[in-house]
Tab-separated table of N, CA and C in Angstrom:
chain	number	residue	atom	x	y	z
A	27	UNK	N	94.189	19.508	-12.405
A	27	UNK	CA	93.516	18.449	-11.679
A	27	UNK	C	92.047	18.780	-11.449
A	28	UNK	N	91.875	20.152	-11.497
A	28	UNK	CA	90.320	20.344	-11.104
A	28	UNK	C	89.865	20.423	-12.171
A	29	UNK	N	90.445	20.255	-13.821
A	29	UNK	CA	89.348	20.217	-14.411
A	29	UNK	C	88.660	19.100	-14.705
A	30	UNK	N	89.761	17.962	-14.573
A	30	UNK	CA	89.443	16.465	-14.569
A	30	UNK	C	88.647	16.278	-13.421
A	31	UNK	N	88.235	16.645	-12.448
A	31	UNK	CA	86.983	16.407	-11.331
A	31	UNK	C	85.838	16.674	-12.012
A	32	UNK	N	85.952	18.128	-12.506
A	32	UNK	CA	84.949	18.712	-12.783
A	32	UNK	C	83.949	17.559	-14.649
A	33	UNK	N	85.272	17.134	-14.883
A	33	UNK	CA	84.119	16.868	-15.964
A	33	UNK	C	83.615	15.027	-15.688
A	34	UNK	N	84.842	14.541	-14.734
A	34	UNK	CA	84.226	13.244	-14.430
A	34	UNK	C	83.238	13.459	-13.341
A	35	UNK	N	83.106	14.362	-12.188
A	35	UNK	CA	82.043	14.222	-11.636
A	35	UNK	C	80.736	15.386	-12.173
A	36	UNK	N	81.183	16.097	-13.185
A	36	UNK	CA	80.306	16.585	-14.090
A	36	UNK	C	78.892	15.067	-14.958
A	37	UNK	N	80.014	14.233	-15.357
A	37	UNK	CA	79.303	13.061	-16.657
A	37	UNK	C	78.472	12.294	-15.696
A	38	UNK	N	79.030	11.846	-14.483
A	38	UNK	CA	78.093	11.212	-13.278
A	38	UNK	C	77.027	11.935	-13.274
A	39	UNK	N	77.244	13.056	-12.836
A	39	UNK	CA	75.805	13.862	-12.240
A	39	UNK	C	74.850	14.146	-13.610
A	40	UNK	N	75.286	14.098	-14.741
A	40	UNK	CA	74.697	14.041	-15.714
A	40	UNK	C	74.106	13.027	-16.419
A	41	UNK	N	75.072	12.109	-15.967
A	41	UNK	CA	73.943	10.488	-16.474
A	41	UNK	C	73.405	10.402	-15.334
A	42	UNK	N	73.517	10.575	-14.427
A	42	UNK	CA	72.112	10.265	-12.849
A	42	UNK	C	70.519	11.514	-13.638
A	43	UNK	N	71.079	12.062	-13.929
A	43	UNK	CA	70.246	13.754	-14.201
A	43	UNK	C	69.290	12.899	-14.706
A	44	UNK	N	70.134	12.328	-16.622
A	44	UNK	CA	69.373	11.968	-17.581
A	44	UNK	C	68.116	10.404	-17.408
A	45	UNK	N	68.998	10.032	-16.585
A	45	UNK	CA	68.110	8.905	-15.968
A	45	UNK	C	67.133	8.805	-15.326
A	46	UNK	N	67.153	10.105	-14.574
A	46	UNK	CA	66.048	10.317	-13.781
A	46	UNK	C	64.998	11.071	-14.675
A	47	UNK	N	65.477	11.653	-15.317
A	47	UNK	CA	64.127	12.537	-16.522
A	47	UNK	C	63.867	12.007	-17.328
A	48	UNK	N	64.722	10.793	-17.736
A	48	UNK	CA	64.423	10.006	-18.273
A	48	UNK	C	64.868	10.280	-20.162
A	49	UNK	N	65.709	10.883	-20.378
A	49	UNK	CA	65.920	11.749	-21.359
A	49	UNK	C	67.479	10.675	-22.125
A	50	UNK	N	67.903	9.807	-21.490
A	50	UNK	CA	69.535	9.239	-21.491
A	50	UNK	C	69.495	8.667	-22.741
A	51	UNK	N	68.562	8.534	-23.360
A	51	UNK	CA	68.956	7.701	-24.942
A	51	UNK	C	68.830	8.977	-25.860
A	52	UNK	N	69.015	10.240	-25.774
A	52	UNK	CA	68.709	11.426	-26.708
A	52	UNK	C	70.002	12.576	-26.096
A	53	UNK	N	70.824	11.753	-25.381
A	53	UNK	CA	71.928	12.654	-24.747
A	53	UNK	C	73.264	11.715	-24.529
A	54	UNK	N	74.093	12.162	-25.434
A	54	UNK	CA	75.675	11.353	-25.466
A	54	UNK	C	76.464	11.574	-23.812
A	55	UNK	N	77.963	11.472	-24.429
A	55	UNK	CA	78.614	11.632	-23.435
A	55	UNK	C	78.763	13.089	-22.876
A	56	UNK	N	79.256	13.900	-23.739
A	56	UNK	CA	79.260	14.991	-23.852
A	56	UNK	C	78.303	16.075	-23.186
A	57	UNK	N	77.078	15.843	-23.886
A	57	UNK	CA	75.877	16.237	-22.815
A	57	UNK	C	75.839	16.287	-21.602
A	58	UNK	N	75.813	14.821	-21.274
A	58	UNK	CA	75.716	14.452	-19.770
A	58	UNK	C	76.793	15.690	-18.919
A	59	UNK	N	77.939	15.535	-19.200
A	59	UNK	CA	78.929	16.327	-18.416
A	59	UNK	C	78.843	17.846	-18.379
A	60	UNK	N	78.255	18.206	-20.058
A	60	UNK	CA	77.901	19.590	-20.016
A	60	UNK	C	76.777	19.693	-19.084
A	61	UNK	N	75.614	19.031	-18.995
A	61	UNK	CA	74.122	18.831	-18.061
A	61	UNK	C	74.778	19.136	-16.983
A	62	UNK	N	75.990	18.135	-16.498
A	62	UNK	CA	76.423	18.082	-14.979
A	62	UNK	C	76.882	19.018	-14.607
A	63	UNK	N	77.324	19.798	-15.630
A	63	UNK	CA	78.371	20.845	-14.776
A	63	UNK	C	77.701	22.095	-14.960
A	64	UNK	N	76.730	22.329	-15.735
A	64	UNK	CA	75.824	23.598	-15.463
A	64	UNK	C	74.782	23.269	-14.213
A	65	UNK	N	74.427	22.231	-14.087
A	65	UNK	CA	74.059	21.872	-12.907
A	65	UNK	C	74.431	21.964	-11.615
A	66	UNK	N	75.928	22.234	-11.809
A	66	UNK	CA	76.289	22.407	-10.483
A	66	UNK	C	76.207	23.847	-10.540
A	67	UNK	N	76.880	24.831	-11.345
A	67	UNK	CA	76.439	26.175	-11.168
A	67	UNK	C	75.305	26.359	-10.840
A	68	UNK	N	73.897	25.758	-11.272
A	68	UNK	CA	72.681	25.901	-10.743
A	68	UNK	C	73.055	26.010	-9.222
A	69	UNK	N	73.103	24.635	-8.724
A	69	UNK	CA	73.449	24.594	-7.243
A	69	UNK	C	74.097	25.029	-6.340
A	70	UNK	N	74.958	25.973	-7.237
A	70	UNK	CA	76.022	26.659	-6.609
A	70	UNK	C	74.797	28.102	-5.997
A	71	UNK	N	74.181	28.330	-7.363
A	71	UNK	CA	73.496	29.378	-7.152
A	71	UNK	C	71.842	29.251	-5.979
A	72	UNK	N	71.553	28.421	-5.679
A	72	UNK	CA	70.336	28.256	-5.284
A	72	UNK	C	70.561	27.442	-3.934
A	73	UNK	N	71.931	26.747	-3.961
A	73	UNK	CA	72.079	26.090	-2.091
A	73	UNK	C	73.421	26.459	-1.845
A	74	UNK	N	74.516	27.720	-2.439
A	74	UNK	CA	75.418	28.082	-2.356
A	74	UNK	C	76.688	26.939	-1.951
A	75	UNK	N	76.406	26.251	-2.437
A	75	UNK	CA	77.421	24.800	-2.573
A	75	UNK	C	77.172	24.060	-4.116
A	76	UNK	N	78.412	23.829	-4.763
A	76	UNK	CA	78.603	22.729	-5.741
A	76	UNK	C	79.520	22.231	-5.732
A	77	UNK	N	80.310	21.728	-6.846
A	77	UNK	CA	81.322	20.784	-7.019
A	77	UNK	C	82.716	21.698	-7.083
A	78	UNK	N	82.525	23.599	-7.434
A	78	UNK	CA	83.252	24.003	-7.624
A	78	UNK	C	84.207	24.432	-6.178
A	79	UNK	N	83.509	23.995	-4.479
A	79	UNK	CA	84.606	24.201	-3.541
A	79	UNK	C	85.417	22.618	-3.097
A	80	UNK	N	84.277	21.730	-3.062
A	80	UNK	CA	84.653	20.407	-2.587
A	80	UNK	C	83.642	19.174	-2.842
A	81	UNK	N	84.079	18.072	-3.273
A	81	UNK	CA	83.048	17.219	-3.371
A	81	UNK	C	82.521	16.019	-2.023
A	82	UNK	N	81.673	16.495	-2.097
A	82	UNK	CA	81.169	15.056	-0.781
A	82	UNK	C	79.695	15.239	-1.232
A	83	UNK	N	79.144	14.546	-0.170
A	83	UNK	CA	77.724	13.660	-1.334
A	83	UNK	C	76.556	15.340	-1.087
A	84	UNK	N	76.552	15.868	0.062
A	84	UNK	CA	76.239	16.739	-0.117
A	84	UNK	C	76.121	18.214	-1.487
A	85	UNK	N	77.203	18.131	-1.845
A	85	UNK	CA	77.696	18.934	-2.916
A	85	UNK	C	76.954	18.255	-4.047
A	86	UNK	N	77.418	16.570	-4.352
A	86	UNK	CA	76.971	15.771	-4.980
A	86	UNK	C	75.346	16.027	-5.417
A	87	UNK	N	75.041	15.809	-4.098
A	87	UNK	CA	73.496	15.860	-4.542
A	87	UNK	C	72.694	17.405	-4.889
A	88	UNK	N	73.304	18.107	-4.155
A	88	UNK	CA	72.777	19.491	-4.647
A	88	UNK	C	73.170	19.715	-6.538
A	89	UNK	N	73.948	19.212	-7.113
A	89	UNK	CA	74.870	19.174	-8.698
A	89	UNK	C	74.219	18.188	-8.916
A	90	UNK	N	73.573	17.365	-8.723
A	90	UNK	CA	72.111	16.544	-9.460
A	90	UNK	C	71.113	17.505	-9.527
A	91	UNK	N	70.478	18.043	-8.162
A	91	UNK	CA	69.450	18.577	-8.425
A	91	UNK	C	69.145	19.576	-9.466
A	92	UNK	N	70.214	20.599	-9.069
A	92	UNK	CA	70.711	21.554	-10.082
A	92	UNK	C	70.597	20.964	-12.079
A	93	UNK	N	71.076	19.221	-11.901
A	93	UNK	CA	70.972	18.758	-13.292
A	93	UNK	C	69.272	18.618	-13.234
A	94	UNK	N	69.195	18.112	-12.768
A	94	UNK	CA	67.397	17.619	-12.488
A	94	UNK	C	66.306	19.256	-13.169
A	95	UNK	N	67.156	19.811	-12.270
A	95	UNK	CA	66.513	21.290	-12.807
A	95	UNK	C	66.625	21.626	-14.168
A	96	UNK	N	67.631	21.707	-14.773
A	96	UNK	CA	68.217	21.962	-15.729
A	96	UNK	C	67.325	21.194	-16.851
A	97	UNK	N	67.388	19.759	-16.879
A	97	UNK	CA	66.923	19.604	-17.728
A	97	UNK	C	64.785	19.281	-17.674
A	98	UNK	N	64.949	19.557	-16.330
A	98	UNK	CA	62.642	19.693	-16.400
A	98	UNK	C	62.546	20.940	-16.985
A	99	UNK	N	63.362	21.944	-16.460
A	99	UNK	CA	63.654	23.281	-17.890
A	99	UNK	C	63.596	23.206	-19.428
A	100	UNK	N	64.299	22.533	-20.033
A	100	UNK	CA	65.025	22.108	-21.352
A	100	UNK	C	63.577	21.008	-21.586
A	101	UNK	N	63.031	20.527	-21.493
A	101	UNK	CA	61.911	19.473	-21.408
A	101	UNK	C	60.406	20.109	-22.184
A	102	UNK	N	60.572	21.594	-20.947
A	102	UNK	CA	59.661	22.422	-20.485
A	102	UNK	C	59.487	23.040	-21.694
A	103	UNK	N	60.405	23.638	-21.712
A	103	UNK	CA	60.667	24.006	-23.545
A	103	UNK	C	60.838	23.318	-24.811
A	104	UNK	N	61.442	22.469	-24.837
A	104	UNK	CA	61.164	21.757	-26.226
A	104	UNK	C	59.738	21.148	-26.199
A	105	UNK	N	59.078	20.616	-25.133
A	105	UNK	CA	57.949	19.330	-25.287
A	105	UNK	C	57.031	20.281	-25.128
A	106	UNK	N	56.854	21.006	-23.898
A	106	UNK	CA	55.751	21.933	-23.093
A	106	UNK	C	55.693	21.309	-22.408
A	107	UNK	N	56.146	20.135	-21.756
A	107	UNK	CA	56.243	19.105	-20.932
A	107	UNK	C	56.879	18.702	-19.866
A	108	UNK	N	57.147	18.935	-18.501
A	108	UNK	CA	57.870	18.585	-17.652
A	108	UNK	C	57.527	16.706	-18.121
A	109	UNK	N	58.377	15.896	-17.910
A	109	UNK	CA	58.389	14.586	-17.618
A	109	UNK	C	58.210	14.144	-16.635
């Protein structure tokens, strides 16, 4: 059951990510959820909360930011470009 959380509220936080960087027409389904869910490890690591104890919007939003991060990183490097 937790892995099915993890990758549907993984693909959310990953199409919110891509939308916001603006990146969503160069990233499938797949992406998105992989984006989301290293994202939450980000967040796990930097506000010691993600998706991996419990979800509420708190968690939520820290596993965006974490995506948000993730990909002004990935941006940073391919373009030289934050967006």
């Amino acid at each position: 059951m937790g892995l099915i959380v993890w990758l549907v509220v993984g693909g959310v936080v990953g199409w919110l990510a891509s939308m916001v960087m603006r990146t969503d027409g160069q990233q499938g389904v797949i992406l998105n959820v992989v984006v989301g869910i290293i994202g939450s490890v980000i967040a796990s690591f930097l506000f010691g909360g993600g998706i991996n104890q419990v979800i509420t919007i708190t968690t939520f939003v820290y596993s965006l930011i974490g995506a948000i991060i993730l990909l002004a990183i990935v941006n940073l490097v391919r373009r030289g470009s934050v967006r």
